[in-house]
Coordinates of N, CA and C and ligand atoms in Angstrom, one line a residue:
X75 N 1.1 -0.8 0.1 CA -0.2 0.2 -0.1 C 0.8 1.1 -0.2
X76 N 0.8 2.1 -1.0 CA 1.9 3.5 -1.0 C 0.6 4.4 -1.4
X77 N 0.7 5.9 -0.5 CA -0.2 6.7 -1.2 C 1.0 7.8 -1.5
X78 N 0.1 8.3 -2.7 CA 1.1 9.3 -3.4 C 0.6 10.6 -2.9
X79 N 1.2 11.5 -2.6 CA 1.5 13.1 -2.1 C 1.6 13.8 -2.7
X80 N 0.9 14.6 -3.6 CA 1.0 15.2 -4.5 C 1.3 16.0 -3.9
X81 N 2.8 17.0 -3.9 CA 3.1 18.1 -2.9 C 3.5 19.6 -3.9
X82 N 4.3 20.2 -3.2 CA 4.8 21.6 -3.8 C 4.2 22.7 -3.0
X83 N 3.7 22.1 -1.7 CA 3.2 23.5 -0.7 C 4.2 23.3 0.8
X84 N 4.1 24.3 1.6 CA 4.4 24.4 2.6 C 3.3 23.0 3.4
X85 N 2.4 23.1 3.5 CA 1.5 21.6 3.9 C 1.8 20.6 3.8
X86 N 2.3 20.3 2.1 CA 2.6 18.9 1.9 C 3.8 18.3 2.7
X87 N 4.8 19.5 2.8 CA 6.2 18.9 3.4 C 6.2 18.6 4.9
X88 N 5.0 19.9 5.3 CA 4.8 19.3 7.1 C 4.2 18.2 7.2
X89 N 3.2 17.9 6.3 CA 2.7 16.2 6.2 C 3.9 15.2 6.4
X90 N 4.6 15.5 5.2 CA 5.6 14.9 4.6 C 6.5 14.3 6.5
X91 N 6.6 15.4 7.1 CA 7.4 15.2 8.3 C 6.7 14.3 9.0
X92 N 5.4 14.4 9.3 CA 4.8 13.3 10.4 C 4.7 11.8 9.6
X93 N 4.9 11.3 8.6 CA 4.9 10.9 7.9 C 6.2 9.4 7.2
X94 N 7.2 9.9 7.9 CA 8.2 9.3 8.1 C 7.9 8.2 8.2
X95 N 8.7 7.2 7.3 CA 8.6 5.8 7.8 C 7.4 4.7 7.0
X96 N 6.6 5.7 6.4 CA 5.5 5.0 6.0 C 5.4 5.1 4.2
X97 N 4.8 4.3 3.8 CA 5.0 3.9 2.4 C 4.3 5.0 1.8
X98 N 4.9 6.2 1.6 CA 4.2 7.4 1.2 C 5.4 7.8 -0.1
X99 N 5.2 8.1 -1.4 CA 5.6 8.7 -2.4 C 5.5 10.8 -2.2
X100 N 6.1 11.3 -2.1 CA 6.0 12.7 -2.4 C 6.3 12.7 -3.9
X101 N 5.2 13.8 -4.9 CA 5.7 14.0 -5.8 C 6.1 15.3 -5.8
X102 N 6.8 16.5 -6.1 CA 7.2 17.8 -7.0 C 7.2 17.7 -8.5
X103 N 6.6 18.9 -8.9 CA 6.4 19.4 -9.9 C 7.6 19.5 -10.6
X104 N 8.7 19.8 -10.0 CA 9.8 20.9 -10.4 C 10.1 22.1 -10.5
X105 N 9.5 22.9 -10.2 CA 9.1 24.3 -10.6 C 10.1 25.0 -9.4
X106 N 10.6 24.3 -8.5 CA 11.6 25.3 -7.5 C 12.7 24.6 -7.8
X107 N 13.9 25.3 -8.3 CA 15.4 24.5 -8.7 C 15.8 23.7 -7.1
X108 N 15.4 24.4 -5.8 CA 16.2 23.9 -4.8 C 15.6 23.3 -3.8
X109 N 14.2 22.2 -3.9 CA 13.4 22.3 -2.9 C 13.9 21.7 -1.7
X110 N 12.7 22.1 -0.4 CA 13.8 21.9 0.5 C 13.3 20.1 0.9
X111 N 13.8 19.6 1.6 CA 14.0 18.2 1.4 C 12.3 17.6 2.7
X112 N 11.9 16.7 2.4 CA 10.7 16.0 2.4 C 11.2 14.4 3.7
X113 N 9.9 14.5 3.9 CA 10.3 13.4 5.4 C 9.4 11.9 4.8
X114 N 9.5 11.9 3.1 CA 9.4 11.3 2.9 C 10.1 10.9 1.5
X115 N 10.4 9.5 0.6 CA 10.7 9.6 -0.5 C 10.4 10.2 -1.5
X116 N 10.8 10.9 -2.3 CA 10.7 12.3 -3.0 C 10.7 11.7 -4.5
X117 N 9.6 12.3 -5.7 CA 10.3 12.0 -7.2 C 9.9 13.4 -7.8
X118 N 10.8 14.2 -8.6 CA 10.5 15.4 -8.9 C 10.4 15.2 -10.8
X119 N 9.0 16.5 -11.0 CA 9.0 16.4 -12.3 C 7.5 16.0 -12.9
X120 N 7.0 16.7 -13.6 CA 5.6 16.2 -14.3 C 5.5 14.7 -14.5
X121 N 4.2 13.7 -14.5 CA 4.5 12.8 -15.0 C 4.1 12.5 -16.9
X122 N 3.8 13.4 -17.0 CA 3.4 13.6 -18.3 C 2.4 13.1 -18.8
X123 N 2.0 14.1 -18.4 CA -0.1 14.3 -18.8 C -1.2 13.1 -17.9
X124 N -1.9 13.1 -18.6 CA -2.9 11.6 -18.1 C -2.0 10.4 -18.1
X125 N -1.9 10.2 -19.0 CA -1.5 9.0 -19.4 C -0.4 8.6 -18.3
X126 N 0.3 9.6 -18.4 CA 1.8 9.6 -17.7 C 1.9 9.4 -16.2
X127 N 0.2 10.2 -15.5 CA 0.0 9.6 -14.2 C -0.5 8.0 -13.7
X128 N -1.6 7.8 -15.2 CA -1.8 6.6 -14.8 C -1.1 5.6 -15.2
X129 N 0.2 5.9 -15.8 CA 1.3 4.7 -15.9 C 2.2 4.5 -14.5
X130 N 2.5 5.8 -13.9 CA 3.1 5.9 -12.6 C 2.6 5.5 -11.1
X131 N 0.9 5.3 -11.2 CA -0.5 5.0 -10.4 C -0.1 3.0 -10.3
X132 N 0.1 3.0 -11.7 CA 0.3 1.2 -11.6 C 1.6 1.1 -11.3
X133 N 2.6 1.4 -11.9 CA 3.9 0.9 -11.9 C 4.2 0.8 -10.0
X134 N 3.6 1.6 -9.7 CA 4.2 2.3 -8.2 C 3.1 1.4 -7.4
X135 N 1.8 1.0 -7.9 CA 1.0 0.4 -6.9 C 0.6 1.0 -6.0
X136 N -0.1 2.5 -6.6 CA -0.6 3.8 -5.2 C -2.0 3.4 -5.3
X137 N -2.4 3.1 -3.9 CA -3.9 2.7 -3.2 C -4.2 4.1 -3.0
X138 N -3.6 5.2 -2.8 CA -4.3 6.4 -2.2 C -3.8 7.9 -2.8
X139 N -4.6 8.8 -2.7 CA -3.8 10.0 -3.5 C -4.5 11.0 -2.7
X140 N -3.4 12.0 -1.7 CA -3.5 12.6 -1.2 C -2.9 13.7 -1.8
X141 N -3.5 14.8 -1.8 CA -3.5 16.1 -3.0 C -3.1 17.4 -2.3
X142 N -2.1 17.5 -1.9 CA -1.4 18.6 -1.1 C -1.1 20.0 -2.5
X143 N -1.8 20.0 -3.4 CA -0.6 21.1 -4.5 C -1.7 22.3 -4.2
X144 N -1.1 23.2 -4.5 CA -1.2 24.5 -4.0 C -2.6 25.1 -4.6
X145 N -3.4 26.0 -4.0 CA -4.8 26.2 -4.2 C -4.8 26.7 -5.7
X146 N -3.5 27.4 -6.2 CA -3.9 27.9 -7.7 C -2.7 26.5 -8.4
X147 N -2.8 25.8 -8.6 CA -2.6 24.5 -9.2 C -3.7 24.2 -10.3
X148 N -3.6 24.7 -11.4 CA -5.0 24.4 -12.3 C -5.2 23.1 -12.7
X149 N -4.2 22.2 -12.8 CA -4.3 21.1 -13.9 C -4.0 20.2 -12.8
X150 N -3.1 19.7 -12.0 CA -3.3 18.6 -11.4 C -4.4 18.3 -10.2
X151 N -5.5 18.9 -9.8 CA -6.2 18.5 -8.8 C -7.3 17.5 -9.4
X152 N -7.7 18.6 -10.6 CA -8.8 17.9 -11.8 C -8.3 16.4 -12.1
X153 N -7.1 16.4 -12.6 CA -6.5 15.1 -13.1 C -6.8 13.8 -12.2
X154 N -6.1 14.4 -10.7 CA -6.0 13.3 -10.0 C -7.4 13.0 -9.5
X155 N -7.8 13.8 -9.5 CA -9.4 13.3 -8.5 C -10.3 13.1 -9.8
X156 N -10.0 13.0 -11.1 CA -10.8 12.5 -12.0 C -10.5 10.8 -12.3
X157 N -8.7 10.6 -12.2 CA -7.9 9.6 -12.4 C -8.4 8.5 -11.1
X158 N -8.4 9.2 -10.0 CA -8.6 8.5 -9.2 C -9.7 7.8 -8.9
X159 N -10.9 8.4 -9.6 CA -12.3 8.3 -9.1 C -12.1 7.0 -10.0
X160 N -11.4 7.3 -11.1 CA -11.6 6.0 -12.6 C -10.9 4.9 -12.3
X161 N -10.5 4.8 -11.2 CA -9.4 4.0 -10.5 C -9.7 3.3 -9.4
X162 N -10.6 4.0 -8.8 CA -11.5 3.3 -7.5 C -10.4 3.7 -6.6
X163 N -9.5 4.9 -6.7 CA -8.7 5.5 -5.7 C -9.0 6.2 -4.9
X164 N -8.8 6.1 -3.6 CA -9.3 7.0 -2.7 C -8.8 8.2 -2.6
X165 N -9.2 9.5 -2.7 CA -8.7 10.9 -3.1 C -8.9 11.7 -1.9
X166 N -8.3 12.6 -1.3 CA -8.5 13.8 -0.5 C -7.8 14.9 -0.5
X167 N -8.2 16.3 -0.7 CA -7.6 17.5 -1.3 C -7.5 18.1 0.0
X168 N -6.3 18.4 0.1 CA -6.0 19.4 1.2 C -5.8 20.8 0.7
X169 N -6.7 21.6 1.2 CA -6.8 23.0 0.5 C -6.9 24.2 1.5
X170 N -5.9 24.9 1.2 CA -6.1 26.2 2.3 C -7.1 27.3 2.4
X171 N -8.1 27.4 2.8 CA -9.1 28.5 2.8 C -8.4 29.8 2.3
X172 N -9.0 30.5 1.6 CA -8.8 31.8 1.1 C -8.6 32.9 2.1
X173 N -7.6 33.7 2.1 CA -7.8 34.8 3.1 C -9.0 35.6 3.6
X174 N -9.2 36.0 3.8 CA -10.6 37.3 4.3 C -10.5 38.3 4.6
X175 N -11.1 39.4 4.1 CA -10.4 40.9 3.7 C -11.0 41.3 5.3
X176 N -9.8 42.5 5.9 CA -9.8 42.8 7.3 C -10.1 44.3 7.2
X177 N -10.7 45.1 7.9 CA -11.1 46.3 7.9 C -9.6 47.4 7.4
X178 N -9.7 48.3 6.5 CA -8.3 48.9 6.1 C -8.0 48.3 4.5
X179 N -8.7 46.9 4.4 CA -8.0 46.5 3.1 C -8.7 46.9 1.9
X180 N -7.9 47.2 1.0 CA -8.3 47.6 -0.1 C -8.9 46.4 -1.2
X181 N -9.3 45.7 -1.1 CA -8.9 44.3 -2.5 C -10.2 44.1 -3.3
X182 N -9.3 43.5 -4.2 CA -10.4 43.5 -5.4 C -10.0 42.6 -6.4
X183 N -11.5 42.0 -6.7 CA -11.1 40.7 -7.0 C -10.9 40.4 -8.8
X184 N -10.3 39.6 -9.1 CA -9.6 40.1 -10.2 C -10.0 38.9 -10.9
X185 N -10.2 38.3 -12.3 CA -10.2 37.0 -13.0 C -8.5 36.7 -13.4
X186 N -7.6 38.1 -14.1 CA -6.6 37.3 -14.3 C -5.9 38.6 -14.2
X187 N -4.5 38.8 -14.8 CA -3.1 39.6 -14.8 C -4.1 40.8 -15.8
X188 N -4.8 40.7 -16.8 CA -5.0 41.4 -17.8 C -6.2 42.3 -17.4
X189 N -7.5 41.7 -16.6 CA -8.2 42.2 -15.7 C -7.7 43.2 -14.9
X190 N -6.6 42.5 -13.9 CA -6.3 43.6 -12.8 C -5.1 45.1 -13.8
X191 N -4.5 44.9 -14.5 CA -4.3 46.0 -15.6 C -5.3 46.9 -15.9
X192 N -5.9 46.6 -16.6 CA -7.5 47.3 -16.9 C -7.9 48.2 -15.8
X193 N -7.7 47.8 -14.4 CA -8.6 48.1 -13.0 C -7.3 49.4 -12.9
X194 N -6.3 49.7 -13.0 CA -5.1 50.6 -12.5 C -4.7 51.6 -13.4
X195 N -4.7 52.7 -12.8 CA -4.2 53.9 -14.1 C -2.9 54.3 -14.2
X196 N -2.7 54.4 -15.3 CA -1.8 54.6 -16.0 C -0.5 55.2 -15.0
X197 N 0.6 54.0 -15.4 CA 2.4 54.7 -14.9 C 1.9 54.4 -13.3
X198 N 1.6 53.0 -12.9 CA 1.1 52.5 -11.6 C 2.7 52.0 -11.3
X199 N 3.0 51.8 -10.3 CA 4.1 50.8 -10.2 C 3.7 49.4 -9.5
X200 N 3.8 48.3 -9.7 CA 3.0 47.2 -9.3 C 4.1 46.4 -8.5
X201 N 3.5 45.7 -7.1 CA 4.2 44.7 -7.3 C 3.9 43.1 -7.5
X202 N 4.4 42.6 -8.1 CA 3.6 41.0 -8.5 C 3.7 39.8 -7.5
X203 N 3.2 39.7 -7.0 CA 3.1 38.8 -6.1 C 2.7 37.5 -6.9
X204 N 2.7 37.2 -7.8 CA 2.1 36.2 -7.7 C 2.8 34.4 -8.7
X205 N 3.7 34.8 -7.8 CA 4.7 33.8 -8.7 C 5.9 34.0 -10.1
X206 N 6.9 33.1 -10.0 CA 7.6 33.1 -10.7 C 6.4 33.1 -12.7
X207 N 6.0 32.5 -12.6 CA 5.7 31.5 -13.9 C 4.6 32.8 -14.4
X208 N 4.4 33.5 -13.4 CA 3.7 35.0 -14.1 C 4.4 35.9 -15.1
X209 N 5.2 35.3 -14.8 CA 6.5 36.2 -15.4 C 6.5 36.1 -17.5
X210 N 5.4 34.7 -17.8 CA 5.6 34.1 -19.1 C 3.9 34.8 -19.5
X211 N 3.2 35.9 -18.2 CA 2.0 36.5 -18.3 C 2.0 37.6 -18.1
X212 N 3.1 38.3 -18.3 CA 2.9 39.6 -18.2 C 2.5 40.7 -18.6
X213 N 2.6 40.4 -20.4 CA 2.5 41.7 -21.4 C 1.7 42.4 -21.0
X214 N 0.0 42.1 -20.3 CA -0.9 42.9 -20.6 C -0.8 44.1 -19.1
X215 N 0.7 43.8 -18.8 CA 1.0 45.0 -17.6 C 2.2 45.8 -18.0
X216 N 2.7 46.0 -19.6 CA 3.7 46.3 -19.9 C 3.6 48.3 -19.9
X217 N 2.6 48.5 -19.5 CA 2.2 49.9 -19.7 C 2.6 50.6 -18.0
X218 N 2.8 49.6 -17.4 CA 3.1 50.0 -15.7 C 4.8 49.5 -15.6
X219 N 5.2 50.1 -14.3 CA 6.4 49.5 -13.8 C 6.0 48.1 -13.2
X220 N 6.9 47.3 -13.1 CA 6.4 46.2 -12.9 C 8.0 45.2 -11.9
X221 N 7.5 45.0 -10.5 CA 8.7 44.4 -10.0 C 7.8 43.1 -9.6
X222 N 8.6 41.6 -10.1 CA 8.0 40.6 -9.5 C 8.4 40.0 -9.1
X223 N 8.4 39.7 -7.5 CA 8.9 38.7 -6.7 C 8.9 36.9 -7.1
X224 N 10.4 36.2 -7.5 CA 10.1 35.1 -7.6 C 11.3 34.6 -6.7
X225 N 11.4 33.2 -6.6 CA 12.2 32.3 -5.6 C 13.4 32.3 -6.6
X226 N 13.4 31.9 -7.8 CA 14.6 31.5 -8.2 C 14.8 32.3 -9.0
X227 N 16.6 32.9 -9.4 CA 17.1 33.8 -9.8 C 17.2 33.4 -11.4
X228 N 16.4 34.0 -12.5 CA 16.6 33.1 -13.8 C 16.9 34.6 -14.7
X229 N 17.4 35.4 -13.9 CA 18.0 36.4 -15.1 C 17.1 37.7 -14.9
X230 N 18.0 38.6 -15.9 CA 16.9 40.3 -15.9 C 15.8 39.7 -16.4
X231 N 14.9 41.1 -15.6 CA 13.7 40.8 -16.1 C 13.3 41.1 -18.2
X232 N 12.6 40.5 -18.6 CA 12.6 41.3 -20.1 C 11.5 42.3 -20.3
X233 N 10.7 42.9 -19.2 CA 10.0 43.9 -19.6 C 10.7 45.3 -19.3
X234 N 10.0 46.4 -20.0 CA 10.6 47.5 -20.2 C 10.8 48.3 -18.8
X235 N 9.7 48.1 -17.8 CA 10.6 48.9 -16.7 C 9.9 48.5 -15.5
X236 N 11.0 48.3 -14.3 CA 10.9 47.2 -13.1 C 11.7 46.9 -13.1
X237 N 11.6 45.4 -12.5 CA 12.7 43.9 -12.1 C 12.0 42.6 -11.7
X238 N 12.9 42.1 -11.6 CA 12.7 41.2 -10.5 C 13.3 40.9 -9.0
X239 N 12.9 40.4 -8.1 CA 13.3 41.0 -7.1 C 13.4 39.2 -6.0
X240 N 14.0 39.1 -6.3 CA 14.7 37.4 -5.9 C 14.3 36.9 -4.7
X241 N 13.5 36.4 -3.9 CA 13.7 36.1 -2.8 C 12.4 35.6 -2.4
X242 N 12.5 34.8 -0.7 CA 10.9 33.9 -0.5 C 10.4 35.8 0.0
X243 N 9.0 35.1 0.5 CA 8.1 36.2 1.1 C 8.8 36.6 2.3
X244 N 8.7 37.6 3.2 CA 8.7 37.7 4.5 C 7.7 37.7 5.2
X245 N 7.7 36.4 6.6 CA 6.3 36.8 7.6 C 6.6 38.1 8.2
X246 N 6.9 39.1 8.3 CA 7.0 40.4 8.9 C 6.5 41.7 8.2
X247 N 5.2 41.4 8.6 CA 4.7 42.6 7.9 C 5.6 44.4 7.7
X248 N 6.3 44.3 8.1 CA 7.2 45.5 8.7 C 8.2 45.3 7.4
X249 N 9.2 44.2 7.6 CA 9.7 43.9 6.1 C 9.6 43.9 4.8
X250 N 7.7 43.4 4.9 CA 7.1 43.6 3.4 C 7.1 45.2 3.0
X251 N 6.7 46.0 4.0 CA 6.4 47.3 3.7 C 7.8 47.9 3.3
X252 N 8.8 47.9 3.9 CA 10.1 48.2 3.6 C 10.1 48.1 2.2
X253 N 10.0 46.3 1.6 CA 10.1 46.4 0.3 C 9.1 47.2 -0.6
X254 N 7.8 47.6 -0.5 CA 6.7 48.0 -0.7 C 7.2 49.7 -1.3
X255 N 7.9 50.3 -0.1 CA 8.4 51.5 0.1 C 9.5 51.9 -0.7
X256 N 10.1 50.6 -0.6 CA 11.9 50.9 -1.5 C 11.5 50.9 -3.2
X257 N 10.4 50.5 -3.5 CA 9.9 50.3 -5.1 C 8.8 51.6 -4.9
X258 N 8.7 52.1 -4.1 CA 7.3 52.8 -4.3 C 6.6 52.6 -4.8
X259 N 5.9 51.4 -4.6 CA 4.8 50.4 -4.8 C 3.3 51.3 -4.5
X260 N 2.4 51.3 -5.8 CA 1.4 52.0 -5.9 C 0.5 50.6 -5.4
X261 N 0.2 49.8 -6.4 CA -0.7 48.5 -6.3 C -0.1 47.1 -6.7
X262 N -0.6 46.3 -5.7 CA 0.2 44.7 -5.0 C -0.9 43.9 -6.3
X263 N -0.5 43.0 -6.6 CA -1.1 42.1 -7.0 C -0.7 40.6 -6.9
X264 N -1.6 39.9 -6.0 CA -1.0 38.7 -5.6 C -2.6 37.4 -5.7
X265 N -2.4 36.7 -5.1 CA -3.0 35.7 -4.9 C -3.6 35.4 -3.8
X266 N -4.8 34.6 -3.7 CA -5.6 34.5 -2.0 C -4.9 33.2 -1.6
X267 N -3.4 32.9 -1.5 CA -3.6 31.5 -1.4 C -4.1 31.0 0.0
X268 N -4.0 31.9 1.0 CA -4.6 31.2 2.1 C -3.1 30.9 3.1
X269 N -3.3 30.7 4.2 CA -2.3 30.0 5.1 C -1.2 31.2 5.6
X270 N -0.6 31.2 6.3 CA 0.5 31.9 7.1 C 1.2 32.7 6.0
X271 N 2.0 31.5 4.6 CA 3.1 32.0 4.4 C 2.6 33.2 3.4
X272 N 3.0 34.2 2.8 CA 3.0 35.3 1.9 C 1.6 36.1 2.4
X273 N 1.2 36.2 3.2 CA -0.2 37.1 4.2 C 0.7 38.1 4.6
X274 N 1.6 38.5 5.0 CA 2.4 39.9 5.4 C 2.2 40.7 4.1
X275 N 2.6 40.4 3.2 CA 3.0 41.6 2.4 C 1.0 42.3 2.0
X276 N 0.2 41.1 2.2 CA -1.0 42.0 2.5 C -1.6 42.8 3.6
X277 N -0.7 42.5 5.0 CA -0.9 43.6 5.6 C 0.0 44.4 5.6
X278 N 0.9 44.3 5.4 CA 2.1 45.6 4.6 C 1.0 46.5 3.7
X279 N 0.7 46.0 2.9 CA -0.4 46.7 2.0 C -1.5 47.5 2.3
X280 N -2.1 46.5 3.4 CA -3.1 47.4 4.3 C -2.7 48.6 5.1
X281 N -1.3 48.6 5.8 CA -0.6 49.9 6.4 C -0.2 50.8 6.0
X282 N 0.0 50.3 4.7 CA 0.2 51.3 4.0 C -0.8 52.0 2.7
X283 N -2.0 51.4 3.0 CA -3.3 52.1 2.1 C -3.1 51.9 1.0
X284 N -2.6 50.7 0.5 CA -2.6 50.3 -1.3 C -3.7 49.2 -1.3
X285 N -3.8 49.3 -2.8 CA -5.0 48.7 -3.3 C -4.6 47.5 -3.5
X286 N -5.2 46.5 -3.6 CA -4.7 44.7 -3.9 C -5.5 43.8 -4.6
X287 N -5.1 43.8 -6.0 CA -5.9 42.7 -6.6 C -5.5 41.4 -6.6
X288 N -6.7 40.6 -6.4 CA -6.3 39.3 -5.9 C -6.9 38.6 -7.1
X289 N -6.5 37.7 -7.6 CA -6.6 36.9 -8.9 C -7.1 35.5 -8.1
X290 N -8.7 35.4 -9.2 CA -9.3 34.3 -8.7 C -8.7 33.0 -8.7
X291 N -9.3 32.3 -7.6 CA -8.4 30.8 -7.6 C -9.1 30.0 -8.9
X292 N -8.5 29.0 -9.5 CA -8.7 28.0 -10.3 C -10.1 27.2 -9.7
X293 N -11.0 26.3 -10.4 CA -12.1 25.7 -10.1 C -11.4 24.6 -9.6
X294 N -11.9 23.8 -8.3 CA -12.0 22.8 -7.8 C -12.9 21.4 -8.0
X295 N -12.2 20.4 -8.2 CA -12.7 19.1 -8.1 C -13.6 19.1 -7.0
X296 N -14.6 18.6 -7.7 CA -16.0 18.0 -6.9 C -15.6 16.7 -6.1
X297 N -15.0 17.1 -5.3 CA -14.1 15.9 -4.6 C -13.9 16.2 -3.2
X298 N -13.4 15.0 -2.2 CA -13.2 15.4 -0.8 C -12.3 16.2 -0.4
X299 N -12.8 17.0 0.2 CA -11.3 18.1 0.5 C -11.4 18.6 1.7
X300 N -10.4 18.9 2.3 CA -10.1 19.3 3.8 C -9.1 20.3 3.9
X301 N -9.2 20.9 4.9 CA -8.1 22.5 5.3 C -7.5 21.8 6.6
X302 N -7.8 20.3 6.9 CA -7.1 20.2 8.3 C -5.8 18.9 8.1
X303 N -4.7 19.5 8.2 CA -3.6 18.8 8.1 C -3.5 17.4 9.3
X304 N -4.5 17.1 10.7 CA -4.7 15.9 11.0 C -5.3 15.3 10.5
X305 N -6.8 16.0 9.7 CA -7.5 14.9 8.7 C -7.1 14.4 7.7
X306 N -5.8 15.4 6.9 CA -5.2 14.1 6.0 C -3.9 13.4 6.5
X307 N -3.5 14.0 7.6 CA -2.5 12.8 8.0 C -3.4 11.3 8.7
X308 N -4.4 11.4 8.8 CA -5.3 10.5 9.3 C -5.4 9.7 8.1
X309 N -5.6 10.6 6.7 CA -6.2 9.6 6.2 C -5.1 9.3 4.9
X310 N -3.9 9.3 5.1 CA -2.9 9.1 4.6 C -2.5 7.8 5.6
X311 N -2.8 8.0 6.9 CA -1.9 6.4 7.4 C -3.2 5.4 7.2
X312 N -4.3 6.0 7.2 CA -5.6 4.8 7.1 C -5.0 4.1 5.6
X313 N -4.4 4.3 4.7 CA -3.9 3.8 3.7 C -2.5 3.3 3.1
X314 N -1.7 4.1 4.6 CA -0.2 3.6 4.4 C -0.1 3.6 6.1
X315 N -0.5 2.6 6.5 CA -0.5 2.3 8.2 C 1.4 2.1 8.5
Ligands
NAP190 P1 -0.9 22.4 -12.5 O1 -1.4 23.4 -13.1 O2 -1.5 22.0 -11.5 O3 0.4 21.3 -13.3 C1 0.9 21.8 -14.6 C2 2.1 20.1 -14.7 O4 2.6 20.3 -13.4 C3 0.7 19.3 -14.2 O5 0.5 19.1 -15.2 C4 1.9 18.4 -14.1 O6 2.7 17.9 -15.1 C5 2.8 19.0 -13.6 N1 2.4 18.6 -12.1 C6 1.7 19.8 -11.2 N2 1.8 19.4 -9.5 C7 2.6 18.3 -9.8 C8 3.3 17.5 -8.7 N3 3.1 17.4 -7.6 N4 3.7 16.5 -9.1 C9 4.2 16.5 -10.5 N5 3.8 16.8 -11.2 C10 3.3 18.0 -11.0 O7 0.2 23.3 -11.4 P2 0.8 24.7 -11.4 O8 0.2 25.8 -10.9 O9 1.8 24.8 -12.4 O10 2.1 24.2 -9.7 C11 3.0 23.3 -10.3 C12 3.4 22.7 -8.8 O11 4.1 24.2 -8.2 C13 2.2 22.6 -8.1 O12 2.6 21.1 -7.5 C14 1.7 23.3 -7.0 O13 1.5 22.6 -5.5 C15 3.2 23.9 -7.0 N6 3.0 25.8 -6.7 C16 2.0 25.8 -7.2 C17 1.8 27.4 -7.1 C18 1.2 28.1 -7.8 O14 0.8 29.4 -7.5 N7 0.0 27.8 -9.0 C19 2.7 28.1 -6.0 C20 3.3 27.3 -5.1 C21 3.5 26.2 -4.9 P3 2.5 16.4 -16.2 O15 1.4 16.7 -17.1 O16 3.6 16.6 -17.1 O17 2.4 15.5 -15.1

């Protein structure tokens, strides 16, 4: 009995630390160059689409799937839930609830970067906190100055004004506020990822009175879901005793 832990989030890693010694394989897409260590064996890289995932499940004798991918992972949750149902494999999604606005927040929900760009005044200076993959979809924002934060250094920014800020988010709102001030940020674009990591920038934006554009989450599969790490741990332990 082996459980597939679809990973790539802090919760997946935290969960893996509770599962050491059990028959669990953690899977990472390979987006981050130097992923932090997990408590269970890891495999890294895409499976190769639907057929690749099906082959992996068969080859490894997977008996259940715990999906702890990111709330903005658009493909994998739907795919894993569908294949899990097809193969009669128990599936559970561990999903962070979204952040809720607090007094003083100026949040605007938008579908995508294009919609955010359309709502901002000309010559805005944008802190783009939507992850390194956004670099490929940044064209609608080219009229503005863009500071994109990403984990890996992939070289200079290919857009006309602004640049790349390499690093992880701080959990200290004052550090985040200093970053926003230092770059004269007028608008923030972010994902409503939920959880503790990444929230400090929204607190900083609130303190500085900055508007924040939050990208809509992708749709989720109609499948069992929990927000509790304990429930996810019990699920895995039931199938990987
Ligand atoms: P996605 O749209 O769901 O997946 C894109 C492709 O990446 C999939 O088709 C699959 O490739 C591969 N993949 C995704 N998750 C995988 C996993 N756990 N193990 C192996 N392959 C995986 O996801 P994404 O938004 O590109 O994110 C990729 C990974 O980064 C996810 O694991 C997610 O948890 C993590 N992440 C995403 C975000 C975000 O904002 N989107 C933020 C933080 C972390 P194949 O078709 O080749 O199998």
